[in-house]
mmCIF file of C-alpha atoms in Angstrom:
data_model
loop_
_atom_site.group_PDB
_atom_site.id
_atom_site.type_symbol
_atom_site.label_atom_id
_atom_site.label_comp_id
_atom_site.label_asym_id
_atom_site.label_seq_id
_atom_site.Cartn_x
_atom_site.Cartn_y
_atom_site.Cartn_z
ATOM 1 C CA UNK A 1054 -0.190 -0.320 0.230
ATOM 2 C CA UNK A 1055 0.854 3.725 -1.095
ATOM 3 C CA UNK A 1056 1.582 4.522 3.151
ATOM 4 C CA UNK A 1057 3.599 8.253 1.859
ATOM 5 C CA UNK A 1058 0.245 9.570 -0.275
ATOM 6 C CA UNK A 1059 -1.684 8.243 2.680
ATOM 7 C CA UNK A 1060 0.616 10.396 5.239
ATOM 8 C CA UNK A 1061 0.396 13.515 2.701
ATOM 9 C CA UNK A 1062 -3.683 12.952 1.876
ATOM 10 C CA UNK A 1063 -3.899 12.537 6.290
ATOM 11 C CA UNK A 1064 -1.915 15.551 6.552
ATOM 12 C CA UNK A 1065 -3.861 17.937 4.057
ATOM 13 C CA UNK A 1066 -6.968 16.682 5.637
ATOM 14 C CA UNK A 1067 -5.500 17.640 9.001
ATOM 15 C CA UNK A 1068 -4.899 20.873 7.941
ATOM 16 C CA UNK A 1069 -7.900 21.777 6.116
ATOM 17 C CA UNK A 1070 -10.508 20.764 8.547
ATOM 18 C CA UNK A 1071 -9.939 23.230 11.681
ATOM 19 C CA UNK A 1072 -9.046 26.404 9.681
ATOM 20 C CA UNK A 1073 -12.277 25.747 7.170
ATOM 21 C CA UNK A 1074 -13.546 25.050 10.527
ATOM 22 C CA UNK A 1075 -12.820 28.631 11.861
ATOM 23 C CA UNK A 1076 -13.579 30.038 9.083
ATOM 24 C CA UNK A 1077 -16.885 29.067 7.976
ATOM 25 C CA UNK A 1078 -17.910 29.701 12.000
ATOM 26 C CA UNK A 1079 -18.761 33.462 11.052
ATOM 27 C CA UNK A 1080 -19.485 33.066 7.703
ATOM 28 C CA UNK A 1081 -21.880 30.412 8.841
ATOM 29 C CA UNK A 1082 -23.700 32.552 11.575
ATOM 30 C CA UNK A 1083 -24.101 35.180 9.552
ATOM 31 C CA UNK A 1084 -25.638 33.889 6.826
ATOM 32 C CA UNK A 1085 -28.302 32.622 9.474
ATOM 33 C CA UNK A 1086 -28.631 35.655 11.251
ATOM 34 C CA UNK A 1087 -28.385 38.227 8.692
ATOM 35 C CA UNK A 1088 -31.026 39.994 6.891
ATOM 36 C CA UNK A 1089 -28.390 42.077 4.743
ATOM 37 C CA UNK A 1090 -29.517 43.064 1.050
ATOM 38 C CA UNK A 1091 -27.727 41.045 -1.759
ATOM 39 C CA UNK A 1092 -26.636 38.069 1.176
ATOM 40 C CA UNK A 1093 -28.522 35.728 -1.411
ATOM 41 C CA UNK A 1094 -25.402 36.677 -3.899
ATOM 42 C CA UNK A 1095 -22.833 36.012 -1.480
ATOM 43 C CA UNK A 1096 -24.531 32.198 -0.453
ATOM 44 C CA UNK A 1097 -24.399 31.232 -3.726
ATOM 45 C CA UNK A 1098 -21.053 32.056 -3.851
ATOM 46 C CA UNK A 1099 -19.951 30.090 -0.969
ATOM 47 C CA UNK A 1100 -22.606 27.090 -2.793
ATOM 48 C CA UNK A 1101 -20.216 27.831 -6.121
ATOM 49 C CA UNK A 1102 -17.698 24.978 -5.409
ATOM 50 C CA UNK A 1103 -20.463 22.377 -4.915
ATOM 51 C CA UNK A 1104 -21.851 22.412 -8.026
ATOM 52 C CA UNK A 1105 -18.388 23.371 -10.461
ATOM 53 C CA UNK A 1106 -16.835 20.657 -11.645
ATOM 54 C CA UNK A 1107 -13.566 19.830 -9.772
ATOM 55 C CA UNK A 1108 -11.573 19.970 -12.680
ATOM 56 C CA UNK A 1109 -12.805 24.067 -13.634
ATOM 57 C CA UNK A 1110 -12.510 25.035 -10.421
ATOM 58 C CA UNK A 1111 -8.880 24.035 -10.148
ATOM 59 C CA UNK A 1112 -8.021 25.414 -13.425
ATOM 60 C CA UNK A 1113 -9.343 28.838 -12.571
ATOM 61 C CA UNK A 1114 -7.571 28.099 -8.829
ATOM 62 C CA UNK A 1115 -3.915 27.402 -10.516
ATOM 63 C CA UNK A 1116 -4.847 30.915 -13.120
ATOM 64 C CA UNK A 1117 -5.358 32.996 -9.562
ATOM 65 C CA UNK A 1118 -2.777 31.572 -7.767
ATOM 66 C CA UNK A 1119 -0.137 31.447 -10.843
ATOM 67 C CA UNK A 1120 3.285 33.695 -10.590
ATOM 68 C CA UNK A 1121 1.950 35.848 -13.173
ATOM 69 C CA UNK A 1122 -1.081 36.584 -11.128
ATOM 70 C CA UNK A 1123 -0.410 39.548 -8.363
ATOM 71 C CA UNK A 1124 -1.475 37.243 -5.427
ATOM 72 C CA UNK A 1125 0.893 34.574 -6.890
ATOM 73 C CA UNK A 1126 3.377 36.438 -7.617
ATOM 74 C CA UNK A 1127 3.063 38.259 -4.180
ATOM 75 C CA UNK A 1128 3.203 34.729 -2.138
ATOM 76 C CA UNK A 1129 6.475 33.674 -3.954
ATOM 77 C CA UNK A 1130 8.398 37.515 -3.605
ATOM 78 C CA UNK A 1131 7.434 36.962 0.270
ATOM 79 C CA UNK A 1132 7.743 33.006 1.225
ATOM 80 C CA UNK A 1133 10.539 32.171 -2.394
ATOM 81 C CA UNK A 1134 8.217 29.137 -3.982
ATOM 82 C CA UNK A 1135 5.139 29.860 -6.138
ATOM 83 C CA UNK A 1136 1.930 27.955 -4.957
ATOM 84 C CA UNK A 1137 0.776 25.577 -7.254
ATOM 85 C CA UNK A 1138 2.534 22.196 -7.397
ATOM 86 C CA UNK A 1139 3.386 22.882 -3.225
ATOM 87 C CA UNK A 1140 1.400 21.606 -0.536
ATOM 88 C CA UNK A 1141 0.623 24.665 0.484
ATOM 89 C CA UNK A 1142 -1.329 25.645 -3.028
ATOM 90 C CA UNK A 1143 -2.923 22.477 -2.287
ATOM 91 C CA UNK A 1144 -4.420 23.830 1.517
ATOM 92 C CA UNK A 1145 -5.397 26.885 -0.062
ATOM 93 C CA UNK A 1146 -7.037 25.364 -3.120
ATOM 94 C CA UNK A 1147 -8.931 22.580 -0.348
ATOM 95 C CA UNK A 1148 -9.988 25.365 1.566
ATOM 96 C CA UNK A 1149 -12.039 26.838 -1.241
ATOM 97 C CA UNK A 1150 -13.238 23.241 -3.044
ATOM 98 C CA UNK A 1151 -14.532 22.695 0.549
ATOM 99 C CA UNK A 1152 -16.318 25.738 1.659
ATOM 100 C CA UNK A 1153 -19.983 24.872 1.266
ATOM 101 C CA UNK A 1154 -19.225 21.388 3.133
ATOM 102 C CA UNK A 1155 -18.597 23.859 6.529
ATOM 103 C CA UNK A 1156 -20.862 26.608 5.580
ATOM 104 C CA UNK A 1157 -23.575 24.908 5.162
ATOM 105 C CA UNK A 1158 -24.655 22.172 8.202
ATOM 106 C CA UNK A 1159 -23.353 25.158 10.556
ATOM 107 C CA UNK A 1160 -25.325 27.816 8.923
ATOM 108 C CA UNK A 1161 -28.867 25.640 9.542
ATOM 109 C CA UNK A 1162 -27.673 25.063 13.078
ATOM 110 C CA UNK A 1163 -27.363 28.340 14.191
ATOM 111 C CA UNK A 1164 -31.139 28.704 11.978
ATOM 112 C CA UNK A 1165 -32.138 26.599 14.677
ATOM 113 C CA UNK A 1166 -30.774 27.913 18.146
ATOM 114 C CA UNK A 1167 -33.814 29.269 19.627
ATOM 115 C CA UNK A 1168 -33.230 33.760 19.907
ATOM 116 C CA UNK A 1169 -35.241 33.303 22.279
ATOM 117 C CA UNK A 1170 -32.362 31.606 25.032
ATOM 118 C CA UNK A 1171 -30.016 34.186 22.942
ATOM 119 C CA UNK A 1172 -32.607 37.444 24.114
ATOM 120 C CA UNK A 1173 -32.317 36.333 27.711
ATOM 121 C CA UNK A 1174 -28.474 35.571 27.768
ATOM 122 C CA UNK A 1175 -28.469 39.007 26.524
ATOM 123 C CA UNK A 1176 -31.235 40.357 28.761
ATOM 124 C CA UNK A 1177 -29.335 39.126 32.049
ATOM 125 C CA UNK A 1178 -25.834 41.028 30.912
ATOM 126 C CA UNK A 1179 -23.809 39.472 28.840
ATOM 127 C CA UNK A 1180 -22.356 40.627 26.125
ATOM 128 C CA UNK A 1181 -23.015 39.426 22.388
ATOM 129 C CA UNK A 1182 -19.589 37.651 21.980
ATOM 130 C CA UNK A 1183 -20.192 36.177 25.553
ATOM 131 C CA UNK A 1184 -24.106 35.170 24.246
ATOM 132 C CA UNK A 1185 -22.354 33.625 20.592
ATOM 133 C CA UNK A 1186 -19.737 31.633 22.763
ATOM 134 C CA UNK A 1187 -21.346 30.213 25.533
ATOM 135 C CA UNK A 1188 -25.453 30.000 24.397
ATOM 136 C CA UNK A 1189 -24.727 29.858 20.669
ATOM 137 C CA UNK A 1190 -22.500 27.209 19.850
ATOM 138 C CA UNK A 1191 -23.572 24.602 22.805
ATOM 139 C CA UNK A 1192 -26.456 24.685 21.151
ATOM 140 C CA UNK A 1193 -24.919 24.614 17.464
ATOM 141 C CA UNK A 1194 -21.838 21.677 18.732
ATOM 142 C CA UNK A 1195 -24.455 19.110 16.157
ATOM 143 C CA UNK A 1196 -23.916 21.359 13.106
ATOM 144 C CA UNK A 1197 -20.224 21.974 13.851
ATOM 145 C CA UNK A 1198 -18.913 18.414 14.030
ATOM 146 C CA UNK A 1199 -21.023 17.294 10.776
ATOM 147 C CA UNK A 1200 -19.182 20.197 9.415
ATOM 148 C CA UNK A 1201 -15.975 19.020 10.389
ATOM 149 C CA UNK A 1202 -16.573 15.102 9.463
ATOM 150 C CA UNK A 1203 -17.771 16.516 6.092
ATOM 151 C CA UNK A 1204 -14.788 18.680 5.891
ATOM 152 C CA UNK A 1205 -12.460 15.808 6.328
ATOM 153 C CA UNK A 1206 -13.663 13.703 4.550
ATOM 154 C CA UNK A 1207 -14.667 15.690 1.301
ATOM 155 C CA UNK A 1208 -11.016 16.661 1.958
ATOM 156 C CA UNK A 1209 -9.663 13.245 1.676
ATOM 157 C CA UNK A 1210 -11.707 12.372 -1.330
ATOM 158 C CA UNK A 1211 -10.570 15.548 -3.757
ATOM 159 C CA UNK A 1212 -8.950 14.600 -6.730
ATOM 160 C CA UNK A 1213 -9.225 17.227 -9.902
ATOM 161 C CA UNK A 1214 -8.552 20.188 -7.487
ATOM 162 C CA UNK A 1215 -5.790 18.261 -6.625
ATOM 163 C CA UNK A 1216 -4.443 17.243 -9.873
ATOM 164 C CA UNK A 1217 -4.385 20.922 -10.875
ATOM 165 C CA UNK A 1218 -3.145 22.131 -8.734
ATOM 166 C CA UNK A 1219 -0.457 20.011 -6.933
ATOM 167 C CA UNK A 1220 0.465 17.601 -9.375
ATOM 168 C CA UNK A 1221 1.644 14.065 -8.641
ATOM 169 C CA UNK A 1222 4.996 15.106 -6.824
ATOM 170 C CA UNK A 1223 5.769 11.993 -4.264
ATOM 171 C CA UNK A 1224 6.253 13.149 -0.587
ATOM 172 C CA UNK A 1225 4.247 16.866 -1.245
ATOM 173 C CA UNK A 1226 1.414 16.337 -3.379
ATOM 174 C CA UNK A 1227 0.776 13.460 -4.540
ATOM 175 C CA UNK A 1228 -2.579 12.464 -2.606
ATOM 176 C CA UNK A 1229 -4.131 8.505 -2.413
ATOM 177 C CA UNK A 1230 -6.505 9.502 -4.859
ATOM 178 C CA UNK A 1231 -3.842 10.584 -7.364
ATOM 179 C CA UNK A 1232 -2.228 7.150 -6.166
ATOM 180 C CA UNK A 1233 -5.275 5.497 -7.195
ATOM 181 C CA UNK A 1234 -5.898 6.270 -10.741
ATOM 182 C CA UNK A 1235 -2.186 6.236 -11.161
ATOM 183 C CA UNK A 1236 -1.846 2.729 -10.003
ATOM 184 C CA UNK A 1237 -5.494 1.706 -12.190
ATOM 185 C CA UNK A 1238 -3.176 3.666 -15.031
ATOM 186 C CA UNK A 1239 -0.093 0.936 -14.371
ATOM 187 C CA UNK A 1240 -3.164 -1.872 -14.621
ATOM 188 C CA UNK A 1241 -1.973 -2.294 -10.694
ATOM 189 C CA UNK A 1242 -4.865 -3.795 -9.758
ATOM 190 C CA UNK A 1243 -4.356 -4.447 -5.985
ATOM 191 C CA UNK A 1244 -2.313 -1.503 -4.752
ATOM 192 C CA UNK A 1245 -5.067 0.669 -6.657
ATOM 193 C CA UNK A 1246 -7.235 -1.775 -4.955
ATOM 194 C CA UNK A 1247 -6.167 -1.098 -1.295
ATOM 195 C CA UNK A 1248 -6.326 2.650 -1.477
ATOM 196 C CA UNK A 1249 -9.263 2.633 -2.738
ATOM 197 C CA UNK A 1250 -10.666 0.306 0.019
ATOM 198 C CA UNK A 1251 -9.067 3.002 3.337
ATOM 199 C CA UNK A 1252 -10.502 5.405 1.479
ATOM 200 C CA UNK A 1253 -13.645 4.357 1.225
ATOM 201 C CA UNK A 1254 -13.593 2.837 5.294
ATOM 202 C CA UNK A 1255 -12.483 6.512 6.287
ATOM 203 C CA UNK A 1256 -15.541 7.871 3.973
ATOM 204 C CA UNK A 1257 -17.397 5.359 5.835
ATOM 205 C CA UNK A 1258 -16.561 6.386 9.973
ATOM 206 C CA UNK A 1259 -17.175 10.010 8.179
ATOM 207 C CA UNK A 1260 -20.792 9.504 7.580
ATOM 208 C CA UNK A 1261 -21.497 7.827 10.586
ATOM 209 C CA UNK A 1262 -19.995 10.131 12.590
ATOM 210 C CA UNK A 1263 -22.573 12.509 10.760
ATOM 211 C CA UNK A 1264 -25.544 10.779 10.905
ATOM 212 C CA UNK A 1265 -25.257 10.320 14.955
ATOM 213 C CA UNK A 1266 -24.440 13.823 14.890
ATOM 214 C CA UNK A 1267 -27.228 14.832 12.620
ATOM 215 C CA UNK A 1268 -26.773 15.923 9.760
ATOM 216 C CA UNK A 1269 -27.744 19.870 9.882
ATOM 217 C CA UNK A 1270 -26.369 19.742 13.624
ATOM 218 C CA UNK A 1271 -29.236 18.691 16.150
ATOM 219 C CA UNK A 1272 -29.265 21.173 19.261
ATOM 220 C CA UNK A 1273 -28.068 20.545 22.382
ATOM 221 C CA UNK A 1274 -30.999 19.605 24.876
ATOM 222 C CA UNK A 1275 -32.111 23.263 27.053
ATOM 223 C CA UNK A 1276 -33.076 22.532 30.867
ATOM 224 C CA UNK A 1277 -36.092 24.606 31.797
ATOM 225 C CA UNK A 1278 -35.879 26.944 34.145
ATOM 226 C CA UNK A 1279 -37.972 27.515 36.994
ATOM 227 C CA UNK A 1280 -38.920 30.971 36.750
ATOM 228 C CA UNK A 1281 -36.031 34.329 35.598
ATOM 229 C CA UNK A 1282 -36.096 37.656 35.650
ATOM 230 C CA UNK A 1283 -36.854 38.683 31.828
ATOM 231 C CA UNK A 1284 -36.566 41.551 30.119
ATOM 232 C CA UNK A 1285 -39.452 44.073 28.956
ATOM 233 C CA UNK A 1286 -41.318 42.643 26.318
ATOM 234 C CA UNK A 1287 -39.494 39.122 26.084
ATOM 235 C CA UNK A 1288 -41.817 35.829 25.823
ATOM 236 C CA UNK A 1289 -39.898 32.768 27.500
ATOM 237 C CA UNK A 1290 -38.913 30.354 24.748
ATOM 238 C CA UNK A 1291 -41.032 26.865 24.083
ATOM 239 C CA UNK A 1292 -37.494 24.761 24.674
ATOM 240 C CA UNK A 1293 -36.835 27.300 28.169
ATOM 241 C CA UNK A 1294 -33.023 28.583 29.259
ATOM 242 C CA UNK A 1295 -30.686 27.074 31.623
ATOM 243 C CA UNK A 1296 -31.107 30.584 34.173
ATOM 244 C CA UNK A 1297 -28.224 28.704 36.143
ATOM 245 C CA UNK A 1298 -25.657 28.842 32.936
ATOM 246 C CA UNK A 1299 -26.467 32.308 32.053
ATOM 247 C CA UNK A 1300 -25.560 33.672 35.252
ATOM 248 C CA UNK A 1301 -22.366 31.233 35.678
ATOM 249 C CA UNK A 1302 -21.165 32.995 32.650
ATOM 250 C CA UNK A 1303 -21.461 36.515 33.386
#
């Protein structure tokens, strides 16, 4: 089995998953709560990598990152190596390629958070940042973990973008999906089958994990408070809110 290609794949997925989660979280929350005119254009742009053929997306990213472009030239002057056919370029391309799989589940999870508990937290003295950290995120954790699993699985299985941006440099940019293609071309079906089995196991495990969390993210159970001081005009949510937890983080 080509363990070098598997290690590059794992390294890529482990680099992309936390970085894309950090990038997608504020974007998904903004898409969930904002009423800004023109939001649908940004939403469509975020979902575009999901419908574009990977080779088309890879070609576009290659044109943006090549040393003749402003971005590519600036990067090469700063770091001394070009973005195309480098692991860094592969990571950046994977961030764009997996963007919809990070945004969509988190957005759905944020939309499911009861506005009543957020309002209760704000009325109890929390800042917006505290309410986001201690109330919104715990209630959206199912969607966040589902996003992480989808990003990881999608990055592990990518082919077109990886081939266009990274090529097939052993130990640097040659991921498992490219190795499978090359083994098949060389009629090395045993090696291709072993790598395919490894990727299938990873993908199946990710799907099981997503199924356990809920694809759209289950909101965390929120305890019902007996009677809490209410803001003027505030109506308690049907799901209630945990007053002790809210006051504890003030």
